[in-house]
XYZ file of C-alpha atoms in Angstrom:
166
model
C 83.582 189.920 -51.034
C 84.496 190.363 -54.653
C 83.728 193.661 -56.715
C 81.524 192.577 -59.617
C 82.553 194.019 -62.998
C 81.878 197.066 -65.578
C 82.333 196.105 -69.101
C 82.672 199.805 -71.184
C 82.276 199.073 -74.850
C 84.054 201.623 -77.556
C 83.005 201.343 -80.775
C 84.138 203.991 -83.531
C 83.278 203.883 -87.470
C 84.276 206.037 -89.975
C 87.273 207.390 -88.909
C 89.248 207.704 -91.286
C 88.903 208.733 -94.379
C 87.742 206.337 -96.838
C 87.746 203.866 -94.300
C 85.318 202.797 -91.941
C 86.173 200.651 -88.861
C 83.806 197.421 -87.898
C 81.398 197.858 -85.362
C 82.602 194.390 -83.809
C 86.323 196.020 -83.423
C 84.792 196.447 -79.864
C 87.005 198.569 -76.893
C 87.060 197.220 -73.808
C 87.746 198.806 -70.109
C 86.393 196.404 -67.010
C 87.060 197.738 -63.362
C 85.304 197.366 -60.199
C 81.614 199.151 -59.500
C 79.052 198.099 -56.992
C 76.429 196.735 -59.931
C 76.988 194.595 -62.600
C 75.448 197.131 -65.331
C 76.950 197.268 -68.938
C 77.207 200.495 -70.780
C 77.688 200.653 -74.272
C 78.742 204.013 -76.308
C 79.393 204.114 -80.297
C 81.508 207.289 -81.546
C 81.735 209.338 -83.848
C 84.551 211.508 -85.521
C 84.323 213.851 -88.218
C 86.134 212.009 -91.593
C 89.980 212.894 -91.082
C 90.025 213.738 -87.627
C 93.024 212.400 -85.706
C 91.564 209.740 -82.556
C 93.443 209.534 -79.177
C 93.769 205.963 -78.756
C 94.796 206.846 -75.015
C 93.007 204.635 -72.193
C 93.996 203.757 -68.413
C 93.388 200.399 -66.772
C 92.932 200.283 -63.008
C 93.340 197.880 -60.405
C 90.313 196.682 -58.321
C 91.526 199.181 -55.500
C 92.367 201.614 -57.126
C 95.920 201.438 -56.068
C 98.115 201.200 -59.375
C 97.095 202.456 -63.232
C 98.342 201.817 -66.047
C 98.063 205.027 -69.274
C 98.397 203.796 -72.508
C 99.534 207.172 -74.476
C 98.513 207.646 -78.048
C 99.229 211.520 -78.595
C 101.655 213.750 -77.466
C 104.797 214.669 -77.094
C 106.512 211.475 -76.241
C 107.413 210.367 -73.258
C 110.006 212.056 -71.336
C 113.521 211.696 -72.345
C 112.285 209.173 -74.971
C 112.046 211.483 -77.727
C 108.871 212.418 -79.762
C 107.407 208.279 -79.608
C 103.581 208.978 -78.241
C 102.969 205.835 -78.071
C 104.061 204.314 -74.898
C 102.839 203.334 -70.900
C 103.079 205.354 -68.046
C 102.778 202.638 -64.788
C 101.600 203.962 -61.367
C 101.432 203.302 -57.663
C 99.208 205.186 -56.491
C 98.988 204.325 -52.621
C 101.528 203.072 -50.018
C 100.572 199.744 -49.113
C 103.498 197.979 -49.418
C 102.719 196.466 -52.680
C 103.987 197.494 -56.514
C 102.516 197.050 -59.561
C 102.838 195.659 -63.067
C 101.840 196.262 -66.009
C 101.779 192.777 -68.716
C 100.929 193.364 -72.412
C 99.266 191.236 -74.041
C 98.960 190.046 -77.707
C 95.131 189.360 -77.578
C 94.523 187.285 -80.754
C 96.958 184.559 -79.199
C 96.314 185.851 -75.529
C 100.445 185.466 -75.382
C 102.511 187.990 -73.049
C 104.710 190.517 -74.713
C 106.222 191.004 -72.025
C 105.515 193.289 -68.320
C 107.276 196.348 -66.158
C 107.460 196.733 -62.622
C 106.721 200.056 -60.387
C 107.774 199.403 -56.480
C 108.453 203.623 -56.395
C 105.010 203.595 -53.921
C 103.417 206.807 -53.149
C 105.865 209.187 -53.402
C 107.840 207.904 -56.128
C 107.913 208.226 -59.607
C 105.207 206.381 -62.220
C 107.901 204.329 -64.396
C 108.047 204.758 -68.479
C 108.214 202.240 -70.571
C 107.976 201.476 -74.389
C 107.668 198.187 -75.700
C 106.017 199.309 -78.949
C 107.665 201.578 -81.290
C 105.442 202.618 -83.195
C 101.440 201.326 -82.923
C 99.766 201.422 -86.654
C 95.937 201.566 -87.127
C 94.414 197.993 -86.389
C 96.852 197.622 -83.728
C 94.900 196.179 -80.409
C 96.754 197.196 -77.067
C 95.564 194.937 -73.894
C 96.873 195.458 -71.047
C 96.602 193.964 -67.415
C 97.585 195.763 -64.367
C 97.866 194.693 -60.831
C 99.464 194.663 -57.540
C 102.225 192.442 -56.612
C 104.826 192.179 -53.452
C 108.421 192.780 -55.224
C 109.832 192.348 -58.420
C 109.778 188.839 -58.799
C 106.251 188.166 -58.415
C 104.341 187.612 -61.263
C 101.329 186.373 -59.586
C 99.513 189.753 -59.340
C 96.142 190.869 -57.239
C 93.246 192.881 -58.152
C 94.116 193.040 -61.919
C 92.446 195.342 -63.768
C 92.475 194.669 -67.678
C 91.241 196.445 -70.938
C 92.244 196.840 -73.949
C 91.684 199.564 -77.489
C 92.118 198.752 -80.927
C 94.120 201.425 -82.464
C 92.109 203.633 -85.134
C 94.498 205.954 -87.094
C 97.982 204.571 -85.154
């Protein structure tokens, strides 16, 4: 039996001085859960506050995960750019993980990266962004795959976030 999906919708308002993010610009993360309940949260931050738009998307079995990192010192060995993806393979199950980056407005794929390092291996760091800007949508799908040339994916999780302040 396939697990049911839970949606978590996050919307932000008044995050920047003199600017507001429309409430329709909801961010979503989906994954498995024992029931089909939906939870919505609204976040408010003081004017001028920097927003950490980081989020994680996991495969439905939790063996793979992709972290979008928005704040920090930048990827190890990659300079000061703080917008990048860290792809994890948490299980020694014979599967690798792959993350795809999408443009949600068109559904077109920007690219993907593979991690076959397994449980004992290092995560893979991927920086396809340059610098994410305010209003840009980061949409990810992470799946289990069987090798570097497998683009079909299984037990996929997906999520997206609209950057509040770049």
